[in-house]
XYZ file of C-alpha atoms in Angstrom:
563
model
C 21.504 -17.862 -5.648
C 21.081 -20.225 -2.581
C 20.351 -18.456 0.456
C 22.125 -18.999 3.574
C 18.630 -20.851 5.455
C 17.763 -19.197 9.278
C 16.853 -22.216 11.528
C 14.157 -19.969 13.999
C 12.681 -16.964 13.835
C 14.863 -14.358 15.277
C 15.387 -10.630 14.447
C 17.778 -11.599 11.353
C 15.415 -13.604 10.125
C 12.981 -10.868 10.300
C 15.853 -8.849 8.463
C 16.601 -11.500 5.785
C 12.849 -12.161 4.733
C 11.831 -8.105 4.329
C 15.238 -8.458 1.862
C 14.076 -11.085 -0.160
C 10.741 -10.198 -0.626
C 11.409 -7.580 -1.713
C 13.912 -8.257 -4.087
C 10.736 -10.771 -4.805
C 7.903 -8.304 -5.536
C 10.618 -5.985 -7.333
C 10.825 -8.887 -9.781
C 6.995 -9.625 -10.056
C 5.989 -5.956 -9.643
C 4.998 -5.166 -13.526
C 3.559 -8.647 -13.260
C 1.340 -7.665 -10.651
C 0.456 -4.159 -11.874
C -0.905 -5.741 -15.362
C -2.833 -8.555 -13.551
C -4.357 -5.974 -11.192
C -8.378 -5.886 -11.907
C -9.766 -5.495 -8.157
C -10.955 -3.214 -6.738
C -9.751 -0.725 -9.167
C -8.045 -1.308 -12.250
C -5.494 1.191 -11.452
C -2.355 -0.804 -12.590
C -0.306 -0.175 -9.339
C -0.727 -3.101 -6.794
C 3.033 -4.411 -7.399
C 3.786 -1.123 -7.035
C 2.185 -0.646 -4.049
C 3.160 -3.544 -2.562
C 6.868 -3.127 -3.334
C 6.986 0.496 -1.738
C 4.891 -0.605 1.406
C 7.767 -3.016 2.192
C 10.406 -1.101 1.181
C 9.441 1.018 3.833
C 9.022 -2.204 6.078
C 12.242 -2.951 5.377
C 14.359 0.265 5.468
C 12.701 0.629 9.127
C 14.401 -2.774 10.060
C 17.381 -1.810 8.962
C 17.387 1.286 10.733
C 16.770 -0.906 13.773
C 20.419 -2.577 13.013
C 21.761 0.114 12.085
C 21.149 1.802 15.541
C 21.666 -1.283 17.215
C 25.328 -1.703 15.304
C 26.816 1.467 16.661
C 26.290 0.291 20.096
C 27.991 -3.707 19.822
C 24.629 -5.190 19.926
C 21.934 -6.468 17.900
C 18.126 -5.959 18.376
C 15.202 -8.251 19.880
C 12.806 -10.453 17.963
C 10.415 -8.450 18.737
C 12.619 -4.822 17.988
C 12.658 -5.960 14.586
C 9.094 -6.982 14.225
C 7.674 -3.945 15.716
C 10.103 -1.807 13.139
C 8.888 -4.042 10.044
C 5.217 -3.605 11.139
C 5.189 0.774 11.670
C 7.687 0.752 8.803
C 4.962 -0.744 6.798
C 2.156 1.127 8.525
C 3.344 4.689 7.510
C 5.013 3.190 4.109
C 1.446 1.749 3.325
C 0.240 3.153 -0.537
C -3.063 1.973 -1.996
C -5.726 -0.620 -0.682
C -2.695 -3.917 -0.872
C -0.061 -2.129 0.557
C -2.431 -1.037 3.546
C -3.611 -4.472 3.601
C -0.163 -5.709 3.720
C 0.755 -3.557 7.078
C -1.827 -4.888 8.743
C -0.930 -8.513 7.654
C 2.548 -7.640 9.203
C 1.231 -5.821 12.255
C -0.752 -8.908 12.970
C 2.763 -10.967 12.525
C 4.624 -8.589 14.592
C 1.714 -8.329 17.647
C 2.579 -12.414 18.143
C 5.843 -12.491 17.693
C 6.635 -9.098 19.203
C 5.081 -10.739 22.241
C 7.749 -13.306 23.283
C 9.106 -11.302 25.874
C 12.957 -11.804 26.470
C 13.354 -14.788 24.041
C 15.652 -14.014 21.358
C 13.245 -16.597 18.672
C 10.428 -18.126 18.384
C 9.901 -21.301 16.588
C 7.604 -23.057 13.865
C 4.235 -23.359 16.173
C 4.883 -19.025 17.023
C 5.186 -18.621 13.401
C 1.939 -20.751 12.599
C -0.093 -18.357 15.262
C 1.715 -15.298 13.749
C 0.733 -16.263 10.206
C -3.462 -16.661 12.119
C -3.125 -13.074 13.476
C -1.981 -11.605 10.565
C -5.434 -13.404 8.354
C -7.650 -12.906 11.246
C -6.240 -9.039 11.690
C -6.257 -8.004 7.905
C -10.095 -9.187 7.468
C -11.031 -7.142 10.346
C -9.788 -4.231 8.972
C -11.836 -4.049 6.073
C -15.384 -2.827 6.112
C -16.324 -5.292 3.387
C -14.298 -7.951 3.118
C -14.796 -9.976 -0.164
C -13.429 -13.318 -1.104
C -11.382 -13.912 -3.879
C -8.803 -11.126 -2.705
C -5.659 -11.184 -0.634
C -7.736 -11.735 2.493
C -9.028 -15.022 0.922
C -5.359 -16.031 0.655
C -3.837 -15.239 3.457
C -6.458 -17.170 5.560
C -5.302 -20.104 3.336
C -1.989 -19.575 4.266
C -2.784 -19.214 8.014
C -5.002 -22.462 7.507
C -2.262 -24.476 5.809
C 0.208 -23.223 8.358
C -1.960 -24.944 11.411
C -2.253 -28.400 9.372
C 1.656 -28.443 9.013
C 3.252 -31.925 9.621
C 0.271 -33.195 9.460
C -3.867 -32.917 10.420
C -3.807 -31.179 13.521
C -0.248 -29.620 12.731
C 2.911 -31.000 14.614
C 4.001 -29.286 17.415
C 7.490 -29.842 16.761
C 7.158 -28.705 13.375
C 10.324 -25.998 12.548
C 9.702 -22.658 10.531
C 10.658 -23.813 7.529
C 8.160 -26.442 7.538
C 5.313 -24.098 8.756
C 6.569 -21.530 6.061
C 6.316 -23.790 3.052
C 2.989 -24.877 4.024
C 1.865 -21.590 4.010
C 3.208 -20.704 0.734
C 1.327 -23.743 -1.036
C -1.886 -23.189 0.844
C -1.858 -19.487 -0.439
C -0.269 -20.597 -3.914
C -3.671 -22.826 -4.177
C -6.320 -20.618 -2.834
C -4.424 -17.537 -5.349
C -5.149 -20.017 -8.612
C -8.819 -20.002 -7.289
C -9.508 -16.487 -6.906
C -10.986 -16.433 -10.599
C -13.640 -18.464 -9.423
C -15.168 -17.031 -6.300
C -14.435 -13.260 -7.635
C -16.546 -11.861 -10.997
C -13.549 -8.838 -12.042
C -11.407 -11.954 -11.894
C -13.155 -14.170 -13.950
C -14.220 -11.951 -16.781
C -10.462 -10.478 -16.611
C -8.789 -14.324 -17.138
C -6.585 -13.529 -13.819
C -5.874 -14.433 -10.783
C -6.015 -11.506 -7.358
C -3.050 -9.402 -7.935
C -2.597 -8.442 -4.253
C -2.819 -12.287 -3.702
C 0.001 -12.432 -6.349
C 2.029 -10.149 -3.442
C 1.603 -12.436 -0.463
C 2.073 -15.489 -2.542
C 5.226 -13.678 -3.356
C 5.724 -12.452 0.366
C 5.426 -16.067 1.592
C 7.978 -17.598 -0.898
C 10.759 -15.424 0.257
C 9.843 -16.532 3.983
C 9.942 -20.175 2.702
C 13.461 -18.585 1.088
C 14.665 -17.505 4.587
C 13.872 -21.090 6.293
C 14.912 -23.167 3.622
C 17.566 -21.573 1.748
C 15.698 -22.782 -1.015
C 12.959 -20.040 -3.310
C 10.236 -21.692 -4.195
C 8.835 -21.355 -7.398
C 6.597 -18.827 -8.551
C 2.964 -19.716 -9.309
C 1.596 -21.152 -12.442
C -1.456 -19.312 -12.169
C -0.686 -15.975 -12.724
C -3.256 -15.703 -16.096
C -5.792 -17.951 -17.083
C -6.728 -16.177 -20.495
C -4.391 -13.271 -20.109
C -0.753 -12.486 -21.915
C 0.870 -10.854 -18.955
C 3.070 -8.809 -21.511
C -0.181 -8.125 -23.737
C -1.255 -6.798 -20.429
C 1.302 -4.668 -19.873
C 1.042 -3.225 -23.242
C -2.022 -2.171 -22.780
C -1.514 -0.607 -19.346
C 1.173 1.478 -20.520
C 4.081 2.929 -18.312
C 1.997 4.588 -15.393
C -2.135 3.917 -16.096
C -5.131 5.219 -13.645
C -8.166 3.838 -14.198
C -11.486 3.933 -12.628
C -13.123 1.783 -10.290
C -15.441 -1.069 -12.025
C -19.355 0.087 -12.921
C -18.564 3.484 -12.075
C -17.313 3.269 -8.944
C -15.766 6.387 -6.963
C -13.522 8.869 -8.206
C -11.231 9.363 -5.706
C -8.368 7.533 -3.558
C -7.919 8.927 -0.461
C -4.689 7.936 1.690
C -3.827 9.181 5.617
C -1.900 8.576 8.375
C -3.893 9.522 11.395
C -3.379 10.115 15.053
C -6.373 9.398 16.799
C -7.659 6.846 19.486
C -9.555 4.084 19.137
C -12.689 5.075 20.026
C -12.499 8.179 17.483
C -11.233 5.764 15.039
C -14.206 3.514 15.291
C -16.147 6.699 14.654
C -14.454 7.518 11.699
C -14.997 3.766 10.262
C -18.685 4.411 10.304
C -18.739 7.978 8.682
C -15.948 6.522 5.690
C -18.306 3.482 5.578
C -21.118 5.570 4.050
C -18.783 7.916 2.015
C -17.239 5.114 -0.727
C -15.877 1.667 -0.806
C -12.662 -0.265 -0.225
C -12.472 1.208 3.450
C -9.227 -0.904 5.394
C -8.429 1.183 8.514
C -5.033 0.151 9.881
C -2.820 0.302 13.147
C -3.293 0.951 16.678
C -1.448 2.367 19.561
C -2.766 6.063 18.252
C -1.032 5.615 14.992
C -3.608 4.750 11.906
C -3.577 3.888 8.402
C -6.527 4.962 6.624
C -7.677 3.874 3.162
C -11.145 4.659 0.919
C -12.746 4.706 -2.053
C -14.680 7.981 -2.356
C -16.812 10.695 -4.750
C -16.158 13.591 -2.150
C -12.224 13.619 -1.295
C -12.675 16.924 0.829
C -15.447 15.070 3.389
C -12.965 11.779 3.873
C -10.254 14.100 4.683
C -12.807 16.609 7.115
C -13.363 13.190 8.546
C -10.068 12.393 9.696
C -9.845 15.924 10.841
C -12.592 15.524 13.150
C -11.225 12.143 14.136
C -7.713 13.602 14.605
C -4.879 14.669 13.274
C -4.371 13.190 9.529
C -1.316 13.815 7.541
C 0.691 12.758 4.766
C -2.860 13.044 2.313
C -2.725 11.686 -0.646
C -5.662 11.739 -3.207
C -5.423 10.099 -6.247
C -7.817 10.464 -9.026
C -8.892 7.479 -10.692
C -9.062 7.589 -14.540
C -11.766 6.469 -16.647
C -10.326 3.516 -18.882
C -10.446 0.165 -17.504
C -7.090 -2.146 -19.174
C -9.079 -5.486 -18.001
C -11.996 -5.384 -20.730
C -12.446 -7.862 -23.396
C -9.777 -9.917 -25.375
C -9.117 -7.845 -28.341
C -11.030 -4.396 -27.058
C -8.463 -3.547 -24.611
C -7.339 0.280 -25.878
C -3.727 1.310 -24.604
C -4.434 4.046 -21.952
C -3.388 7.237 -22.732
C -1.761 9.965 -20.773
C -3.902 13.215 -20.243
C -1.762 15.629 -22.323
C -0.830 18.286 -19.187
C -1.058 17.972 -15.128
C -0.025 20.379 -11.988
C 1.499 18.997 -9.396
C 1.851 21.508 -6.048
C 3.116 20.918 -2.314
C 0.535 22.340 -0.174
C 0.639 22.475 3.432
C -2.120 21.851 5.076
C -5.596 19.515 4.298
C -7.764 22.407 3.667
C -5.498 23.890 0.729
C -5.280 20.077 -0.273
C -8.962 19.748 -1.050
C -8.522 23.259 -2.864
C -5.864 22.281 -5.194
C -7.190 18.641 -6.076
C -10.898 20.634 -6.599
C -9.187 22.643 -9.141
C -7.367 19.764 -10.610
C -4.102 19.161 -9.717
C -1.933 16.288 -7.749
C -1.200 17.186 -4.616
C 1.726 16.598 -2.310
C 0.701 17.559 1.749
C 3.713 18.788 3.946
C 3.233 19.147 7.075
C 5.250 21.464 9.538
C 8.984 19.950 10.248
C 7.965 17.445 7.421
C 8.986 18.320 4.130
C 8.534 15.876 1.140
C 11.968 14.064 -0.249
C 12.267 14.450 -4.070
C 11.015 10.502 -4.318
C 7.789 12.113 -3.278
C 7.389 14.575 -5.894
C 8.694 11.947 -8.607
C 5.793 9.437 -7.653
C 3.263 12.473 -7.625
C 4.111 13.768 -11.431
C 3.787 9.962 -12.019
C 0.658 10.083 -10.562
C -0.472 12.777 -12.285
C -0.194 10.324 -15.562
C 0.552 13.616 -18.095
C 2.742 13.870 -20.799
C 3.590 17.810 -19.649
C 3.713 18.523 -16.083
C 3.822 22.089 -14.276
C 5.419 21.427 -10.649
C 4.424 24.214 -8.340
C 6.807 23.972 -4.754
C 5.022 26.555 -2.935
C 8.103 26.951 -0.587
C 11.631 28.591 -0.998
C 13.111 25.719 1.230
C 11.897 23.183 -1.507
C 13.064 24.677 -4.842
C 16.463 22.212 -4.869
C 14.559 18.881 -4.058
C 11.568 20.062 -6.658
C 14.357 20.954 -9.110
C 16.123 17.202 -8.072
C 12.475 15.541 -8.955
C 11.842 17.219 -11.943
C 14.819 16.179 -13.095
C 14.261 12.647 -12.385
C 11.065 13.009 -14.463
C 12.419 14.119 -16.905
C 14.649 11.397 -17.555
C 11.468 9.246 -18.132
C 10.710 10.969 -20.643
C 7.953 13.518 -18.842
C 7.958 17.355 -19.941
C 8.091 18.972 -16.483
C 8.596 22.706 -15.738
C 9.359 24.116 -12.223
C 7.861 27.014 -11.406
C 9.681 28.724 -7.989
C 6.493 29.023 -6.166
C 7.584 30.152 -2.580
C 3.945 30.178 -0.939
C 1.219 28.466 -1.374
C -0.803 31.536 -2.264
C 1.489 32.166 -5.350
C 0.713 28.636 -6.211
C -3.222 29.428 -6.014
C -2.563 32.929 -8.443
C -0.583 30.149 -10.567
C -3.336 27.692 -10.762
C -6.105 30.148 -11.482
C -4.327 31.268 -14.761
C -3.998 27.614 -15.526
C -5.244 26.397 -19.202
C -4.110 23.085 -20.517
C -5.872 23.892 -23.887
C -2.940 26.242 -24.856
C 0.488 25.461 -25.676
C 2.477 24.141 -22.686
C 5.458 27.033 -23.216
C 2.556 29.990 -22.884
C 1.009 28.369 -19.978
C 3.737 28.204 -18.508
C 4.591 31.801 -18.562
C 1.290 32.690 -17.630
C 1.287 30.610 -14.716
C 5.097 31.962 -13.703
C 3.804 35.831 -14.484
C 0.564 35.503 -11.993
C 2.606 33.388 -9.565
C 5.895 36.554 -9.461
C 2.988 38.955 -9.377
C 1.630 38.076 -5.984
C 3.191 39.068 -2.952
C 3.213 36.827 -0.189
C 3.617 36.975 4.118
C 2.575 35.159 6.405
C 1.584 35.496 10.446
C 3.028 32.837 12.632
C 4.378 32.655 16.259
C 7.660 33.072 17.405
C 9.145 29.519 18.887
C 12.034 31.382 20.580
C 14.063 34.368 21.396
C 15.865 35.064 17.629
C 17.604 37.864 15.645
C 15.192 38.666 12.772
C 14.821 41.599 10.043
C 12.886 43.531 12.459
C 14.275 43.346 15.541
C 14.532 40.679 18.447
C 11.659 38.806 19.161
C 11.010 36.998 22.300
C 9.214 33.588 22.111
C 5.107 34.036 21.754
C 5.689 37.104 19.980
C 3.712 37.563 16.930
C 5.407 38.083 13.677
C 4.246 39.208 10.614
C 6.665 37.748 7.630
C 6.258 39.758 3.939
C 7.786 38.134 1.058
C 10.028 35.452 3.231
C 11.382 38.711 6.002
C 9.858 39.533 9.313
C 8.277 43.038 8.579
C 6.241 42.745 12.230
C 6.722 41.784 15.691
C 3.628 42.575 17.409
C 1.056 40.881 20.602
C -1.717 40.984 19.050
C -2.288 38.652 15.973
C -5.112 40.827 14.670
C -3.283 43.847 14.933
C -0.241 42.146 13.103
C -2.164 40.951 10.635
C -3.355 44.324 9.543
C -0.065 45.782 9.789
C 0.760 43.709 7.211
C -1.735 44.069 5.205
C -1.809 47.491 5.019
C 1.895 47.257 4.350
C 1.259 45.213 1.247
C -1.763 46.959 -0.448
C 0.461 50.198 0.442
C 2.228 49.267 -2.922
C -1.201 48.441 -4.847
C -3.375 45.406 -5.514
C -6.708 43.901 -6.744
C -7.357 41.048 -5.078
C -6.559 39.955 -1.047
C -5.821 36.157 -0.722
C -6.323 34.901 2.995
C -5.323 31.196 3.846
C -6.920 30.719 7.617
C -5.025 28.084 9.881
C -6.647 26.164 12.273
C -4.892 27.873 15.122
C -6.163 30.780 13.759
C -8.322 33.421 16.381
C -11.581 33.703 15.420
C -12.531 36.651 13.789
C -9.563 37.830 12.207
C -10.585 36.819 8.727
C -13.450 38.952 9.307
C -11.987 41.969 10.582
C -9.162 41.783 7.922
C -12.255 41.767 4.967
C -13.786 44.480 6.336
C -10.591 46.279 6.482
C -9.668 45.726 2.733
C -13.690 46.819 2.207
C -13.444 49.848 4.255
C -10.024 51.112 3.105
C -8.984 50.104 -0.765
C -11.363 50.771 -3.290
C -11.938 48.025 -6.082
C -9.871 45.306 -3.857
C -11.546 42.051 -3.456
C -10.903 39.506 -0.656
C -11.330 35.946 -1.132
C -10.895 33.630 1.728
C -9.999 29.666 2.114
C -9.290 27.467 5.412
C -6.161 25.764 5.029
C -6.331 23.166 8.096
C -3.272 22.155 9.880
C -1.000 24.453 7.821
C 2.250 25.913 10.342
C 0.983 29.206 10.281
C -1.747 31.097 11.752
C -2.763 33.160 8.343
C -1.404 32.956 4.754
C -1.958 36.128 2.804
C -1.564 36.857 -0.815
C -1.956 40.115 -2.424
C -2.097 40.144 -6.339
């Protein structure tokens, strides 16, 4: 269907082009994920890509939306600077995080007009250079033959528009198209200047994303969508491809590469930041570091998942973690050798919250889902994480009362794609750890499951946190900074003293009998009390044994679990 063309570059042109590419990449997206080969041939650029700017796009339309109640409608650069941190915290995988910081880059030219309302072809050509010349300098490596290689085509062709030193007076939909075809032709060459490529018979699949990016700007401009490239395989069926990928694949990184995929949002300045760069740089590979302002993107390739997320933790404050583990099949091998991946036959998949318990879960196997205080995952979360996990049977452990419904919602969802999935009601995260520890994949998913239900109802939980405010509770009023000591979801404890508290609760659990002491330390934790706590249990139960793990930036002070 024609589109209706935008003449400059205003704030609904912004809003029009995030539409149509995406409705773009949603179209190429199981293109993209067969074609994808570099730097891991995980399957999931076009997915990647298309959830980066969905959350690009839902960001500017928030940005109407808010705009709409009042009468008014935002700024040029209100909607650029919405597309870009949508992006930014939207970004999955090494192209989507690639793809924020081609739109930051966009969005730190154009967002710099001032008052004017547009900007016009020659602001879009030295948008289109910011975004190249931004995206290359976030990666530690950059390598030609990738999405960096195009978009500095694009940005190249964009300059020589209307002719060899570029017309001034050139409009946007002139700049735009020129753009497009300069990335369209440095995409068909990527075989050539990149080995994966080559050997693979395809072209750079997050090239394949801003080729597809840059047609739906030409879209906006132009009314007109030009068409898609001819390049997309030079020896390679895309639906053979996709056949062999199957419906969700991992895969691991070429020649043995890392194992891991680690993904953060970070607060952090910029001289921590640059820090950080340096300590990721000698961890793993595909390092892009994204953002600015105090608000960062980070990306890696690594062997050692716990020491790239320690390193954001000394850099800052890192949330919304996600490791992935990379399989070890690779789709892109030789015509005719190319084995359909397989599903591993059983995964866990458990909201944790805080880094620390992250690194303990994914140690022990399973896909985690981080959720930070005030920040609980939506049920699209926990979908994409059981499809992460890549399993046939699934065991989703919530670790919070608050979350049964959307865990219950997601499971659901998985379900329907044809994924065994069993919830188990999990209301800490130290139930979760008694649930994991019984875990065996080897047995029959029904018995596993009841095992890992039975140790999970078998551990009591509490929990010793700080009172925000003056409230009502179980136990009696508390006043805010009062310490309070929470068993099984109810305050037990108001106390002063968090070490006092502590063992008031303790001694109230082990009152009723136990084996082994679980303590979860928080960050904000005093120190000492994990010490005075084990030499409690030592002193006064017989036969109880105390294990003890730090749990990071968790909400609470102390997490204890008494099985």
């Amino acid at each position: 269907m024609a589109q209706v063309p935008q003449t400059f570059f205003d704030a609904l042109a912004v809003r029009t082009w995030c539409g149509l590419a995406l409705d773009a990449l949603g179209r190429a997206r199981e293109e993209i994920d067969a074609i994808n080969v570099y730097p891991v041939a995980d399957g999931d650029t076009g997915t990647n890509l298309y959830l980066t700017l969905e959350s690009a796009a839902g960001a500017v339309e928030a940005v109407f939306a808010g705009y709409e109640t009042g009468g008014g409608r935002p700024s040029l650069g209100d909607a650029v600077h919405a597309m870009a941190h949508g992006a930014l915290i939207g970004a999955r995988g090494n192209s989507g995080t690639i793809l924020a910081q081609l739109l930051r880059g966009m969005a730190q030219v154009l967002g710099a007009e001032g008052d004017h309302a547009h900007t016009d072809g020659p602001g879009l050509r030295r948008a289109l250079r910011c975004a190249a010349d931004s995206a290359r300098q976030a990666v530690a490596h950059p390598v030609e033959g990738t999405v960096l290689t195009v978009a500095a085509a694009a940005a190249d062709a964009a300059e020589g528009a209307g002719g060899p030193q570029g017309d001034a007076s050139a409009d946007c939909g002139t700049v735009a198209r020129a753009a497009y075809e300069g990335a369209r032709a440095a995409l068909a060459a990527t075989p050539g200047q990149l080995a994966a490529l080559e050997r693979a018979g395809v072209v750079d699949a997050g090239g394949r994303g801003l080729v597809a990016v840059l047609g739906a700007l030409v879209a906006t401009f132009t009314g007109e969508t030009p068409a898609a490239p001819d390049h997309v395989h030079a020896r390679v069926d895309v639906t053979e491809a996709l056949g062999a990928l199957g419906a969700c694949p991992d895969a691991a990184a070429e020649d043995g590469g890392p194992a891991f995929e680690v993904i953060y949002l970070l607060e952090a300045d910029d001289d921590a930041v640059a820090r950080l760069r340096r300590r990721l740089d000698t961890l793993g590979d595909s390092l892009v570091v994204v953002g600015g302002d105090g608000l960062w993107n980070v990306h890696v390739h690594v062997d050692d998942a716990g020491a790239a997320v320690e390193a954001g933790v000394e850099a800052g404050r890192p949330y919304r973690i996600r490791i992935t583990h990379f399989g070890t099949g690779d789709a892109h091998t030789a015509r005719g050798e190319r084995p359909p991946r397989e599903r591993a036959q059983r995964a866990v998949v458990a909201v944790v919250p805080g880094e620390g318990l992250a690194g303990l879960y994914t140690e022990a196997g399973a896909t985690t889902v981080l959720a930070r205080p005030g920040e609980p995952p939506a049920s699209g979360e926990l979908v994409e994480a059981v499809r992460r996990a890549h399993a046939r049977e699934v065991v989703l452990l919530p670790n919070d009362p608050e979350l049964r419904h959307t865990a219950a919602a997601a499971a659901e969802q998985a379900r329907t794609e044809g994924i065994r999935v069993a919830l188990i009601p999990t209301r800490s995260a130290v139930q979760g750890i008694a649930a994991l520890a019984v875990h065996e994949p080897d047995r029959r998913f029904d018995e596993d499951v009841v095992s890992m239900t039975s140790a999970a109802g078998a551990t009591r939980y509490a929990e010793v946190t700080v009172a925000e405010r003056e409230s009502w509770t179980t136990a009696g009023i508390c006043q805010a900074g009062d310490v309070l000591g929470l068993i099984d979801g109810d305050v037990a404890v108001i106390g002063a003293d968090v070490v006092a508290t502590a063992e008031t609760v303790l001694d109230r659990m082990l009152a009723a009998g136990g084996e082994l002491v679980t303590l979860v330390l928080g960050d904000d934790a005093p120190e000492g009390v994990t010490d005075r706590l084990e030499s409690r249990v030592r002193e006064t139960y017989l036969a109880v044994d105390t294990v003890i793990y730090r749990g990071g930036r968790q909400g609470t002070l102390l997490l204890i679990g008494v099985e």
